[in-house]
PDB file of C-alpha atoms in Angstrom:
ATOM      1  CA  MET C   1      96.144 111.804  79.306  1.00 26.00           C
ATOM      2  CA  THR C   2      99.836 111.328  79.357  1.00 27.00           C
ATOM      3  CA  LEU C   3     101.890 110.369  82.553  1.00 24.00           C
ATOM      4  CA  SER C   4     103.026 113.877  82.781  1.00 26.00           C
ATOM      5  CA  GLU C   5      99.824 115.520  82.994  1.00 30.00           C
ATOM      6  CA  THR C   6      98.641 112.950  85.196  1.00 24.00           C
ATOM      7  CA  ILE C   7     101.863 113.758  87.747  1.00 23.00           C
ATOM      8  CA  GLN C   8     101.941 117.230  88.690  1.00 29.00           C
ATOM      9  CA  SER C   9     105.756 117.611  88.356  1.00 22.00           C
ATOM     10  CA  ILE C  10     105.651 120.234  91.598  1.00 17.00           C
ATOM     11  CA  PRO C  11     107.023 117.896  94.558  1.00 19.00           C
ATOM     12  CA  ARG C  12     104.609 117.833  97.400  1.00 22.00           C
ATOM     13  CA  LEU C  13     105.208 116.838 100.822  1.00 17.00           C
ATOM     14  CA  PRO C  14     104.842 113.162 101.873  1.00 20.00           C
ATOM     15  CA  LEU C  15     101.822 114.277 103.922  1.00 25.00           C
ATOM     16  CA  ASP C  16      99.454 115.666 101.404  1.00 30.00           C
ATOM     17  CA  GLN C  17     101.121 114.362  98.257  1.00 39.00           C
ATOM     18  CA  ASP C  18      98.527 112.062  96.342  1.00 40.00           C
ATOM     19  CA  GLY C  19      99.066 112.332  92.767  1.00 37.00           C
ATOM     20  CA  GLY C  20      95.288 112.862  92.167  1.00 35.00           C
ATOM     21  CA  PRO C  21      92.728 110.491  92.997  1.00 38.00           C
ATOM     22  CA  VAL C  22      93.478 107.041  94.245  1.00 54.00           C
ATOM     23  CA  PHE C  23      90.131 105.584  93.159  1.00 65.00           C
ATOM     24  CA  GLY C  24      88.532 106.844  89.929  1.00 60.00           C
ATOM     25  CA  ALA C  25      85.127 106.187  91.558  1.00 66.00           C
ATOM     26  CA  PRO C  26      83.763 105.306  94.969  1.00 72.00           C
ATOM     27  CA  TRP C  27      83.064 101.582  93.634  1.00 82.00           C
ATOM     28  CA  GLU C  28      86.491 101.320  92.746  1.00 81.00           C
ATOM     29  CA  ALA C  29      87.551 101.653  96.539  1.00 81.00           C
ATOM     30  CA  ARG C  30      84.510  99.421  97.600  1.00 88.00           C
ATOM     31  CA  VAL C  31      85.471  96.520  95.191  1.00 90.00           C
ATOM     32  CA  PHE C  32      89.338  97.081  96.404  1.00 85.00           C
ATOM     33  CA  ALA C  33      88.403  96.898  99.995  1.00 88.00           C
ATOM     34  CA  MET C  34      86.087  93.725  99.598  1.00 94.00           C
ATOM     35  CA  THR C  35      88.598  92.109  98.108  1.00 91.00           C
ATOM     36  CA  VAL C  36      90.879  92.440 100.757  1.00 86.00           C
ATOM     37  CA  LYS C  37      88.520  91.754 103.353  1.00 91.00           C
ATOM     38  CA  ALA C  38      87.163  88.537 101.424  1.00 94.00           C
ATOM     39  CA  HIS C  39      90.844  87.418 101.625  1.00 90.00           C
ATOM     40  CA  GLU C  40      91.152  87.997 105.293  1.00 88.00           C
ATOM     41  CA  ALA C  41      88.102  85.875 105.747  1.00 93.00           C
ATOM     42  CA  GLY C  42      89.884  83.076 104.037  1.00 93.00           C
ATOM     43  CA  VAL C  43      87.786  82.943 100.705  1.00 95.00           C
ATOM     44  CA  PHE C  44      91.367  82.609  98.758  1.00 92.00           C
ATOM     45  CA  GLU C  45      94.702  83.090  99.184  1.00 88.00           C
ATOM     46  CA  TRP C  46      96.232  86.479  97.911  1.00 82.00           C
ATOM     47  CA  ARG C  47      98.494  84.057  95.598  1.00 82.00           C
ATOM     48  CA  GLU C  48      95.480  82.966  93.747  1.00 88.00           C
ATOM     49  CA  TRP C  49      94.227  86.471  93.565  1.00 87.00           C
ATOM     50  CA  ALA C  50      96.868  87.766  91.752  1.00 83.00           C
ATOM     51  CA  GLU C  51      96.824  84.859  89.457  1.00 86.00           C
ATOM     52  CA  VAL C  52      93.180  85.672  88.605  1.00 90.00           C
ATOM     53  CA  LEU C  53      93.927  89.324  88.159  1.00 86.00           C
ATOM     54  CA  GLY C  54      97.394  88.777  86.434  1.00 84.00           C
ATOM     55  CA  ALA C  55      94.862  86.549  83.746  1.00 87.00           C
ATOM     56  CA  GLU C  56      92.377  89.038  83.581  1.00 87.00           C
ATOM     57  CA  LEU C  57      94.627  92.017  83.013  1.00 81.00           C
ATOM     58  CA  ALA C  58      96.519  89.642  80.606  1.00 81.00           C
ATOM     59  CA  LYS C  59      93.486  89.751  78.298  1.00 81.00           C
ATOM     60  CA  ASP C  60      94.431  93.356  77.464  1.00 71.00           C
ATOM     61  CA  GLY C  61      97.689  92.289  75.772  1.00 62.00           C
ATOM     62  CA  ASP C  62     100.096  94.963  76.934  1.00 56.00           C
ATOM     63  CA  GLY C  63      97.390  97.226  77.777  1.00 54.00           C
ATOM     64  CA  SER C  64      98.528  99.845  75.446  1.00 52.00           C
ATOM     65  CA  ASP C  65      95.133 100.094  73.784  1.00 50.00           C
ATOM     66  CA  ALA C  66      92.768  98.862  76.757  1.00 53.00           C
ATOM     67  CA  ALA C  67      89.568  99.353  76.220  1.00 60.00           C
ATOM     68  CA  LEU C  68      88.555  98.798  80.399  1.00 70.00           C
ATOM     69  CA  GLY C  69      90.236 100.348  83.046  1.00 72.00           C
ATOM     70  CA  TYR C  70      92.229  98.718  85.909  1.00 76.00           C
ATOM     71  CA  TYR C  71      89.448  98.205  87.965  1.00 82.00           C
ATOM     72  CA  ASP C  72      86.957  97.046  85.642  1.00 87.00           C
ATOM     73  CA  HIS C  73      89.250  94.116  85.314  1.00 87.00           C
ATOM     74  CA  TRP C  74      89.820  94.016  88.793  1.00 88.00           C
ATOM     75  CA  LEU C  75      85.850  93.525  89.367  1.00 94.00           C
ATOM     76  CA  ASN C  76      85.629  91.150  86.409  1.00 94.00           C
ATOM     77  CA  ALA C  77      88.605  89.015  88.219  1.00 93.00           C
ATOM     78  CA  PHE C  78      87.013  89.274  91.551  1.00 96.00           C
ATOM     79  CA  GLU C  79      83.618  88.071  90.154  1.00 97.00           C
ATOM     80  CA  THR C  80      85.489  85.040  88.742  1.00 96.00           C
ATOM     81  CA  ILE C  81      87.279  84.082  91.809  1.00 96.00           C
ATOM     82  CA  LEU C  82      84.041  84.028  93.692  1.00 97.00           C
ATOM     83  CA  GLY C  83      82.360  82.137  91.231  1.00 96.00           C
ATOM     84  CA  ALA C  84      85.388  79.575  91.232  1.00 96.00           C
ATOM     85  CA  LYS C  85      85.689  79.222  94.847  1.00 95.00           C
ATOM     86  CA  GLY C  86      81.723  78.586  94.893  1.00 94.00           C
ATOM     87  CA  VAL C  87      80.862  81.827  97.139  1.00 94.00           C
ATOM     88  CA  ALA C  88      79.250  83.935  94.385  1.00 91.00           C
ATOM     89  CA  GLY C  89      76.876  81.872  91.718  1.00 90.00           C
ATOM     90  CA  SER C  90      76.113  84.145  88.738  1.00 89.00           C
ATOM     91  CA  ASP C  91      72.552  83.305  89.163  1.00 92.00           C
ATOM     92  CA  GLN C  92      72.482  84.884  92.559  1.00 92.00           C
ATOM     93  CA  LEU C  93      74.633  87.890  91.497  1.00 93.00           C
ATOM     94  CA  LYS C  94      72.056  88.461  88.730  1.00 94.00           C
ATOM     95  CA  ASP C  95      69.140  88.373  90.809  1.00 94.00           C
ATOM     96  CA  LEU C  96      70.592  90.716  93.389  1.00 94.00           C
ATOM     97  CA  LYS C  97      71.651  93.332  90.690  1.00 94.00           C
ATOM     98  CA  ALA C  98      68.199  93.207  89.352  1.00 94.00           C
ATOM     99  CA  ALA C  99      66.992  93.800  93.097  1.00 93.00           C
ATOM    100  CA  TRP C 100      69.441  96.618  93.134  1.00 92.00           C
ATOM    101  CA  ASP C 101      68.498  98.015  89.805  1.00 91.00           C
ATOM    102  CA  ASP C 102      64.535  98.209  90.987  1.00 91.00           C
ATOM    103  CA  ALA C 103      65.618  99.510  94.549  1.00 90.00           C
ATOM    104  CA  ALA C 104      67.255 102.255  92.714  1.00 86.00           C
ATOM    105  CA  ARG C 105      64.268 103.192  90.153  1.00 87.00           C
ATOM    106  CA  ALA C 106      62.005 103.134  92.834  1.00 86.00           C
ATOM    107  CA  THR C 107      64.052 105.402  95.077  1.00 81.00           C
ATOM    108  CA  PRO C 108      63.714 109.233  94.535  1.00 74.00           C
ATOM    109  CA  HIS C 109      66.948 111.024  92.972  1.00 66.00           C
ATOM    110  CA  GLY C 110      69.126 112.489  95.834  1.00 59.00           C
ATOM    111  CA  GLN C 111      68.073 109.663  98.376  1.00 63.00           C
ATOM    112  CA  PRO C 112      70.047 106.681  99.783  1.00 71.00           C
ATOM    113  CA  ILE C 113      69.431 103.484  97.924  1.00 80.00           C
ATOM    114  CA  GLU C 114      68.277 100.832 100.041  1.00 83.00           C
ATOM    115  CA  LEU C 115      67.999  97.413  99.194  1.00 85.00           C
ATOM    116  CA  VAL C 116      64.932  96.039 101.242  1.00 77.00           C
ATOM    117  CA  ARG C 117      65.379  92.202 101.728  1.00 71.00           C
TER     118      ARG C 117
ATOM    119  CA  MET H   1      69.097 100.067  78.852  1.00 42.00           C
ATOM    120  CA  SER H   2      66.609 102.738  78.316  1.00 41.00           C
ATOM    121  CA  HIS H   3      67.811 106.045  76.745  1.00 44.00           C
ATOM    122  CA  ASP H   4      64.960 108.423  77.596  1.00 43.00           C
ATOM    123  CA  HIS H   5      66.492 108.906  81.316  1.00 44.00           C
ATOM    124  CA  ASP H   6      64.063 109.561  84.083  1.00 45.00           C
ATOM    125  CA  HIS H   7      65.690 112.013  86.235  1.00 48.00           C
ATOM    126  CA  GLU H   8      62.897 111.606  88.842  1.00 61.00           C
ATOM    127  CA  HIS H   9      64.467 108.549  90.162  1.00 70.00           C
ATOM    128  CA  SER H  10      67.881 106.973  90.973  1.00 71.00           C
ATOM    129  CA  GLU H  11      69.902 105.358  88.566  1.00 75.00           C
ATOM    130  CA  LEU H  12      72.596 102.931  89.056  1.00 80.00           C
ATOM    131  CA  SER H  13      75.273 102.153  86.673  1.00 83.00           C
ATOM    132  CA  ASP H  14      75.657  98.371  85.518  1.00 89.00           C
ATOM    133  CA  ILE H  15      79.151  98.441  87.136  1.00 89.00           C
ATOM    134  CA  GLU H  16      77.738  99.797  90.522  1.00 87.00           C
ATOM    135  CA  LEU H  17      75.046  97.271  90.419  1.00 93.00           C
ATOM    136  CA  ARG H  18      77.552  94.495  90.165  1.00 95.00           C
ATOM    137  CA  VAL H  19      79.805  96.143  92.920  1.00 95.00           C
ATOM    138  CA  ARG H  20      76.659  96.512  95.017  1.00 94.00           C
ATOM    139  CA  ALA H  21      75.594  92.969  94.372  1.00 95.00           C
ATOM    140  CA  LEU H  22      78.488  91.290  95.316  1.00 96.00           C
ATOM    141  CA  GLU H  23      78.839  93.391  98.803  1.00 96.00           C
ATOM    142  CA  THR H  24      75.261  92.200  99.536  1.00 95.00           C
ATOM    143  CA  LEU H  25      76.024  88.605  98.976  1.00 95.00           C
ATOM    144  CA  LEU H  26      79.335  88.793 100.478  1.00 96.00           C
ATOM    145  CA  THR H  27      77.885  90.711 103.577  1.00 95.00           C
ATOM    146  CA  GLU H  28      74.992  88.171 103.927  1.00 94.00           C
ATOM    147  CA  LYS H  29      77.143  84.930 103.722  1.00 94.00           C
ATOM    148  CA  GLY H  30      79.416  86.829 106.411  1.00 95.00           C
ATOM    149  CA  TYR H  31      82.561  87.427 104.780  1.00 95.00           C
ATOM    150  CA  ILE H  32      82.378  91.092 104.787  1.00 94.00           C
ATOM    151  CA  ASP H  33      81.008  93.676 107.199  1.00 93.00           C
ATOM    152  CA  PRO H  34      80.319  96.665 105.574  1.00 89.00           C
ATOM    153  CA  PRO H  35      81.474  99.064 107.959  1.00 89.00           C
ATOM    154  CA  ALA H  36      84.791  97.572 108.139  1.00 90.00           C
ATOM    155  CA  LEU H  37      85.223  98.184 104.577  1.00 88.00           C
ATOM    156  CA  ASP H  38      84.564 101.792 104.913  1.00 82.00           C
ATOM    157  CA  GLU H  39      87.466 101.693 107.727  1.00 82.00           C
ATOM    158  CA  LEU H  40      89.819 100.021 105.504  1.00 79.00           C
ATOM    159  CA  ILE H  41      89.314 102.402 102.454  1.00 77.00           C
ATOM    160  CA  GLU H  42      89.707 105.192 105.226  1.00 71.00           C
ATOM    161  CA  THR H  43      92.873 103.812 106.149  1.00 68.00           C
ATOM    162  CA  TYR H  44      94.074 103.585 102.939  1.00 64.00           C
ATOM    163  CA  GLU H  45      93.383 106.939 101.751  1.00 62.00           C
ATOM    164  CA  THR H  46      94.493 108.789 104.682  1.00 56.00           C
ATOM    165  CA  LYS H  47      95.870 107.200 107.432  1.00 56.00           C
ATOM    166  CA  ILE H  48      98.579 104.841 105.775  1.00 62.00           C
ATOM    167  CA  GLY H  49      99.567 107.235 102.709  1.00 64.00           C
ATOM    168  CA  PRO H  50     103.288 106.944 102.032  1.00 75.00           C
ATOM    169  CA  LYS H  51     104.168 108.115 105.485  1.00 78.00           C
ATOM    170  CA  ASN H  52     105.085 104.598 106.745  1.00 84.00           C
ATOM    171  CA  GLY H  53     107.643 104.144 103.817  1.00 90.00           C
ATOM    172  CA  ALA H  54     109.041 107.458 104.455  1.00 92.00           C
ATOM    173  CA  MET H  55     109.527 106.640 107.860  1.00 92.00           C
ATOM    174  CA  VAL H  56     111.707 103.535 106.927  1.00 95.00           C
ATOM    175  CA  VAL H  57     113.819 105.495 104.683  1.00 97.00           C
ATOM    176  CA  ALA H  58     114.833 108.312 107.017  1.00 97.00           C
ATOM    177  CA  LYS H  59     115.566 105.722 109.735  1.00 97.00           C
ATOM    178  CA  ALA H  60     117.719 104.007 107.149  1.00 97.00           C
ATOM    179  CA  TRP H  61     119.577 107.162 106.307  1.00 97.00           C
ATOM    180  CA  ALA H  62     120.001 107.993 110.035  1.00 97.00           C
ATOM    181  CA  ASP H  63     120.887 104.949 111.331  1.00 97.00           C
ATOM    182  CA  PRO H  64     123.593 102.846 109.713  1.00 97.00           C
ATOM    183  CA  ASP H  65     122.766  99.576 111.720  1.00 97.00           C
ATOM    184  CA  TYR H  66     119.100  99.786 110.724  1.00 97.00           C
ATOM    185  CA  HIS H  67     120.364 100.534 107.364  1.00 98.00           C
ATOM    186  CA  ALA H  68     122.027  97.395 107.646  1.00 98.00           C
ATOM    187  CA  ARG H  69     119.161  95.584 108.736  1.00 97.00           C
ATOM    188  CA  LEU H  70     117.102  97.081 106.013  1.00 97.00           C
ATOM    189  CA  MET H  71     119.232  96.119 102.945  1.00 97.00           C
ATOM    190  CA  ASN H  72     119.489  92.498 104.706  1.00 97.00           C
ATOM    191  CA  ASP H  73     116.079  91.507 105.351  1.00 95.00           C
ATOM    192  CA  ALA H  74     113.465  94.600 104.560  1.00 94.00           C
ATOM    193  CA  THR H  75     110.641  92.534 105.471  1.00 92.00           C
ATOM    194  CA  ALA H  76     112.034  92.141 109.366  1.00 93.00           C
ATOM    195  CA  ALA H  77     113.293  95.701 109.273  1.00 94.00           C
ATOM    196  CA  ILE H  78     109.937  97.123 108.104  1.00 92.00           C
ATOM    197  CA  ALA H  79     108.168  95.389 110.515  1.00 89.00           C
ATOM    198  CA  GLU H  80     110.394  96.633 113.383  1.00 91.00           C
ATOM    199  CA  LEU H  81     108.726  99.584 112.828  1.00 88.00           C
ATOM    200  CA  GLY H  82     105.238  98.127 113.181  1.00 81.00           C
ATOM    201  CA  PHE H  83     104.496  98.108 109.486  1.00 80.00           C
ATOM    202  CA  THR H  84     103.493  94.382 108.169  1.00 72.00           C
ATOM    203  CA  GLY H  85     101.762  93.061 104.849  1.00 60.00           C
ATOM    204  CA  ARG H  86      98.198  92.281 104.649  1.00 52.00           C
ATOM    205  CA  GLN H  87      99.213  89.882 102.088  1.00 52.00           C
ATOM    206  CA  GLY H  88     102.084  88.538 103.784  1.00 53.00           C
ATOM    207  CA  GLU H  89     104.126  89.813 100.948  1.00 69.00           C
ATOM    208  CA  HIS H  90     107.845  89.818 101.138  1.00 86.00           C
ATOM    209  CA  MET H  91     109.560  93.337 100.924  1.00 91.00           C
ATOM    210  CA  VAL H  92     113.076  94.014  99.478  1.00 94.00           C
ATOM    211  CA  ALA H  93     114.813  97.454  99.554  1.00 96.00           C
ATOM    212  CA  VAL H  94     116.752  98.560  96.554  1.00 97.00           C
ATOM    213  CA  GLU H  95     119.020 101.231  97.166  1.00 97.00           C
ATOM    214  CA  ASN H  96     119.836 104.218  94.988  1.00 97.00           C
ATOM    215  CA  THR H  97     123.439 105.280  94.165  1.00 96.00           C
ATOM    216  CA  ALA H  98     125.350 107.565  91.972  1.00 93.00           C
ATOM    217  CA  GLU H  99     125.807 104.485  89.752  1.00 95.00           C
ATOM    218  CA  THR H 100     122.483 102.888  89.915  1.00 97.00           C
ATOM    219  CA  HIS H 101     118.558 104.370  89.964  1.00 97.00           C
ATOM    220  CA  ASN H 102     116.072 101.699  90.900  1.00 97.00           C
ATOM    221  CA  MET H 103     112.853 101.922  89.771  1.00 95.00           C
ATOM    222  CA  VAL H 104     110.026  99.528  90.629  1.00 92.00           C
ATOM    223  CA  VAL H 105     106.937  98.274  88.173  1.00 88.00           C
ATOM    224  CA  CYS H 106     104.618  95.420  87.875  1.00 76.00           C
ATOM    225  CA  THR H 107     103.883  94.278  84.724  1.00 64.00           C
ATOM    226  CA  LEU H 108     101.242  91.805  84.921  1.00 55.00           C
ATOM    227  CA  CYS H 109      99.057  92.768  88.191  1.00 49.00           C
ATOM    228  CA  SER H 110     100.138  95.858  90.061  1.00 53.00           C
ATOM    229  CA  CYS H 111     101.196  94.650  92.955  1.00 67.00           C
ATOM    230  CA  TYR H 112     102.336  97.382  95.431  1.00 76.00           C
ATOM    231  CA  PRO H 113     103.510  97.396  98.931  1.00 79.00           C
ATOM    232  CA  TRP H 114     100.163  99.034 100.485  1.00 71.00           C
ATOM    233  CA  THR H 115     101.502  98.769 104.007  1.00 73.00           C
ATOM    234  CA  VAL H 116     104.426 101.044 103.522  1.00 80.00           C
ATOM    235  CA  LEU H 117     103.249 103.100 100.481  1.00 80.00           C
ATOM    236  CA  GLY H 118      99.456 103.496 101.113  1.00 72.00           C
ATOM    237  CA  LEU H 119      97.257 103.141  97.858  1.00 69.00           C
ATOM    238  CA  PRO H 120      98.874 102.945  94.718  1.00 71.00           C
ATOM    239  CA  PRO H 121      98.843 105.912  92.696  1.00 74.00           C
ATOM    240  CA  VAL H 122      96.425 105.881  89.659  1.00 65.00           C
ATOM    241  CA  TRP H 123      99.315 106.324  86.949  1.00 76.00           C
ATOM    242  CA  TYR H 124     101.278 103.163  88.678  1.00 80.00           C
ATOM    243  CA  LYS H 125      98.223 100.977  87.616  1.00 68.00           C
ATOM    244  CA  SER H 126      97.702 102.524  83.840  1.00 72.00           C
ATOM    245  CA  ALA H 127      98.871 100.278  81.199  1.00 72.00           C
ATOM    246  CA  PRO H 128     101.202 102.984  79.760  1.00 79.00           C
ATOM    247  CA  TYR H 129     103.281 102.924  82.914  1.00 84.00           C
ATOM    248  CA  ARG H 130     103.364  99.392  82.886  1.00 79.00           C
ATOM    249  CA  SER H 131     104.427  98.535  79.920  1.00 80.00           C
ATOM    250  CA  ARG H 132     106.565 101.883  78.827  1.00 87.00           C
ATOM    251  CA  ALA H 133     108.707 101.396  82.327  1.00 88.00           C
ATOM    252  CA  VAL H 134     110.076  98.301  81.305  1.00 86.00           C
ATOM    253  CA  ARG H 135     110.728  99.012  77.471  1.00 90.00           C
ATOM    254  CA  ASP H 136     111.830 102.720  78.173  1.00 92.00           C
ATOM    255  CA  PRO H 137     112.629 103.786  81.781  1.00 93.00           C
ATOM    256  CA  ARG H 138     114.675 107.080  80.803  1.00 94.00           C
ATOM    257  CA  GLY H 139     111.994 108.116  79.000  1.00 92.00           C
ATOM    258  CA  VAL H 140     109.197 107.367  81.515  1.00 92.00           C
ATOM    259  CA  LEU H 141     111.807 109.062  84.148  1.00 93.00           C
ATOM    260  CA  ALA H 142     111.996 111.909  82.175  1.00 92.00           C
ATOM    261  CA  GLU H 143     108.225 112.558  82.200  1.00 89.00           C
ATOM    262  CA  PHE H 144     108.019 112.385  85.900  1.00 89.00           C
ATOM    263  CA  GLY H 145     110.696 115.382  85.921  1.00 90.00           C
ATOM    264  CA  VAL H 146     113.772 113.263  86.454  1.00 92.00           C
ATOM    265  CA  SER H 147     116.711 113.083  84.587  1.00 90.00           C
ATOM    266  CA  LEU H 148     119.681 111.321  85.254  1.00 92.00           C
ATOM    267  CA  PRO H 149     123.194 111.514  84.520  1.00 91.00           C
ATOM    268  CA  GLU H 150     124.258 109.048  81.157  1.00 90.00           C
ATOM    269  CA  GLN H 151     126.259 107.209  83.241  1.00 92.00           C
ATOM    270  CA  THR H 152     123.493 106.349  85.717  1.00 95.00           C
ATOM    271  CA  ASN H 153     122.040 102.474  84.978  1.00 95.00           C
ATOM    272  CA  ILE H 154     118.485 102.118  85.438  1.00 95.00           C
ATOM    273  CA  LYS H 155     117.339  99.177  86.977  1.00 95.00           C
ATOM    274  CA  VAL H 156     113.583  98.233  86.780  1.00 93.00           C
ATOM    275  CA  TRP H 157     112.436  95.507  89.105  1.00 93.00           C
ATOM    276  CA  ASP H 158     108.959  94.011  88.510  1.00 87.00           C
ATOM    277  CA  SER H 159     107.298  93.445  91.772  1.00 84.00           C
ATOM    278  CA  THR H 160     105.025  90.076  92.169  1.00 75.00           C
ATOM    279  CA  ALA H 161     102.328  88.748  94.460  1.00 66.00           C
ATOM    280  CA  GLU H 162     105.179  87.512  96.735  1.00 74.00           C
ATOM    281  CA  VAL H 163     108.050  90.360  96.158  1.00 84.00           C
ATOM    282  CA  ARG H 164     107.506  93.717  96.641  1.00 87.00           C
ATOM    283  CA  TYR H 165     110.040  96.258  96.449  1.00 92.00           C
ATOM    284  CA  LEU H 166     110.891  99.674  98.082  1.00 94.00           C
ATOM    285  CA  VAL H 167     113.347 102.217  96.619  1.00 97.00           C
ATOM    286  CA  VAL H 168     115.740 103.667  99.035  1.00 97.00           C
ATOM    287  CA  PRO H 169     116.384 106.888  97.469  1.00 97.00           C
ATOM    288  CA  GLN H 170     119.907 108.935  97.903  1.00 97.00           C
ATOM    289  CA  ARG H 171     119.930 111.103 100.721  1.00 97.00           C
ATOM    290  CA  PRO H 172     120.220 114.661  99.708  1.00 96.00           C
ATOM    291  CA  ALA H 173     123.030 116.806 100.605  1.00 94.00           C
ATOM    292  CA  GLY H 174     122.911 119.304 103.263  1.00 93.00           C
ATOM    293  CA  THR H 175     120.832 117.221 105.866  1.00 95.00           C
ATOM    294  CA  ASP H 176     123.510 116.305 108.350  1.00 94.00           C
ATOM    295  CA  GLY H 177     122.418 116.366 111.503  1.00 93.00           C
ATOM    296  CA  TRP H 178     118.481 116.441 110.511  1.00 95.00           C
ATOM    297  CA  SER H 179     116.092 114.189 112.579  1.00 94.00           C
ATOM    298  CA  GLU H 180     114.520 111.123 111.480  1.00 94.00           C
ATOM    299  CA  GLN H 181     111.559 113.026 111.502  1.00 91.00           C
ATOM    300  CA  LYS H 182     112.534 115.821 109.550  1.00 92.00           C
ATOM    301  CA  LEU H 183     114.578 113.638 106.897  1.00 95.00           C
ATOM    302  CA  ALA H 184     111.175 111.901 106.523  1.00 93.00           C
ATOM    303  CA  GLU H 185     109.575 114.991 104.966  1.00 90.00           C
ATOM    304  CA  LEU H 186     111.868 114.682 102.208  1.00 93.00           C
ATOM    305  CA  VAL H 187     110.923 111.559 101.244  1.00 93.00           C
ATOM    306  CA  THR H 188     108.018 111.266  99.049  1.00 89.00           C
ATOM    307  CA  ARG H 189     106.189 108.484  97.613  1.00 87.00           C
ATOM    308  CA  ASP H 190     107.474 108.674  94.206  1.00 90.00           C
ATOM    309  CA  SER H 191     111.244 108.723  95.251  1.00 94.00           C
ATOM    310  CA  MET H 192     110.262 105.143  96.961  1.00 94.00           C
ATOM    311  CA  ILE H 193     108.474 103.931  93.459  1.00 93.00           C
ATOM    312  CA  GLY H 194     111.799 105.120  91.862  1.00 95.00           C
ATOM    313  CA  THR H 195     109.990 108.011  89.765  1.00 94.00           C
ATOM    314  CA  GLY H 196     111.115 110.695  91.889  1.00 93.00           C
ATOM    315  CA  LEU H 197     113.867 111.845  93.665  1.00 94.00           C
ATOM    316  CA  ALA H 198     113.976 112.699  97.548  1.00 95.00           C
ATOM    317  CA  LEU H 199     113.097 116.430  97.955  1.00 92.00           C
ATOM    318  CA  ASP H 200     115.818 119.083  97.889  1.00 91.00           C
ATOM    319  CA  PRO H 201     116.151 120.396 101.446  1.00 90.00           C
ATOM    320  CA  SER H 202     115.800 124.103 100.281  1.00 85.00           C
ATOM    321  CA  LYS H 203     112.265 123.122  98.900  1.00 75.00           C
ATOM    322  CA  LEU H 204     111.039 121.699 102.085  1.00 71.00           C
ATOM    323  CA  GLU H 205     112.171 125.180 103.868  1.00 63.00           C
ATOM    324  CA  GLU H 206     110.030 127.102 101.013  1.00 58.00           C
ATOM    325  CA  ALA H 207     107.038 124.874 101.716  1.00 51.00           C
ATOM    326  CA  ALA H 208     107.366 125.234 105.266  1.00 48.00           C
TER     327      ALA H 208
END
């Protein structure tokens, strides 16, 4: 999709002009908010975060043939920084992922998925 | 992953599983609180938007003293209105004139002044915008429907984690004596990134 298709050129009032969805999916909003909150809780400096995210995004070169979306990189970077800070080990995350996967499979379609711990 | 989908049960994608795993872990460790996440998302999506930035620009148009303070120390001038950055970023205001048009991009990490502009639009984070805005700003502006006179210089500002820019668009003609509130309605988010201009007053009347 080109930029001009993404942005409708019709000017809109500040109150309701959004330029389309800011987040492509709810998980993107979730990981964004978790990053801000983890920063506020003192897990990392914002400067450190910018460096890790920048390094992650730089893997795509200039990004012109990027295979991953912006928030895919964001999520990779978030896992990286939490690992580096000793907050989230890859084994812990792997176990939790498996637990969530089991919970989803045990949940009838349409029901909220809950993790029983 | 199995390809014979069983639609009786729920399924989460790999990426959703990763995000949920992180949320569970960070919640259990006490770093985050899920309702606070909802509140933050809601705030950025609906409450902040670009309204804060529009108020800053409108005040700068209407009040010469505020204008001077904004150009001198944007962080402090924006904080006067009660808008302070979550990440403690330093704000710089750059003003459009007949000679110079300013445009903001982040070539690496898409830093964005959330406090004044809300959440970044999808395209701001897109790789094509990030790479092309620097190489071919006039071409990118044309795609946004903005064509500037040949003699207007285009200055592209690369924001960083430490410094973020707010473009002050040119005040449209025919708005003498307007209140700050009414002026703010002319200030679009794109005009504060530099990928647009402030609205034409006649368009506002049509829309009203």
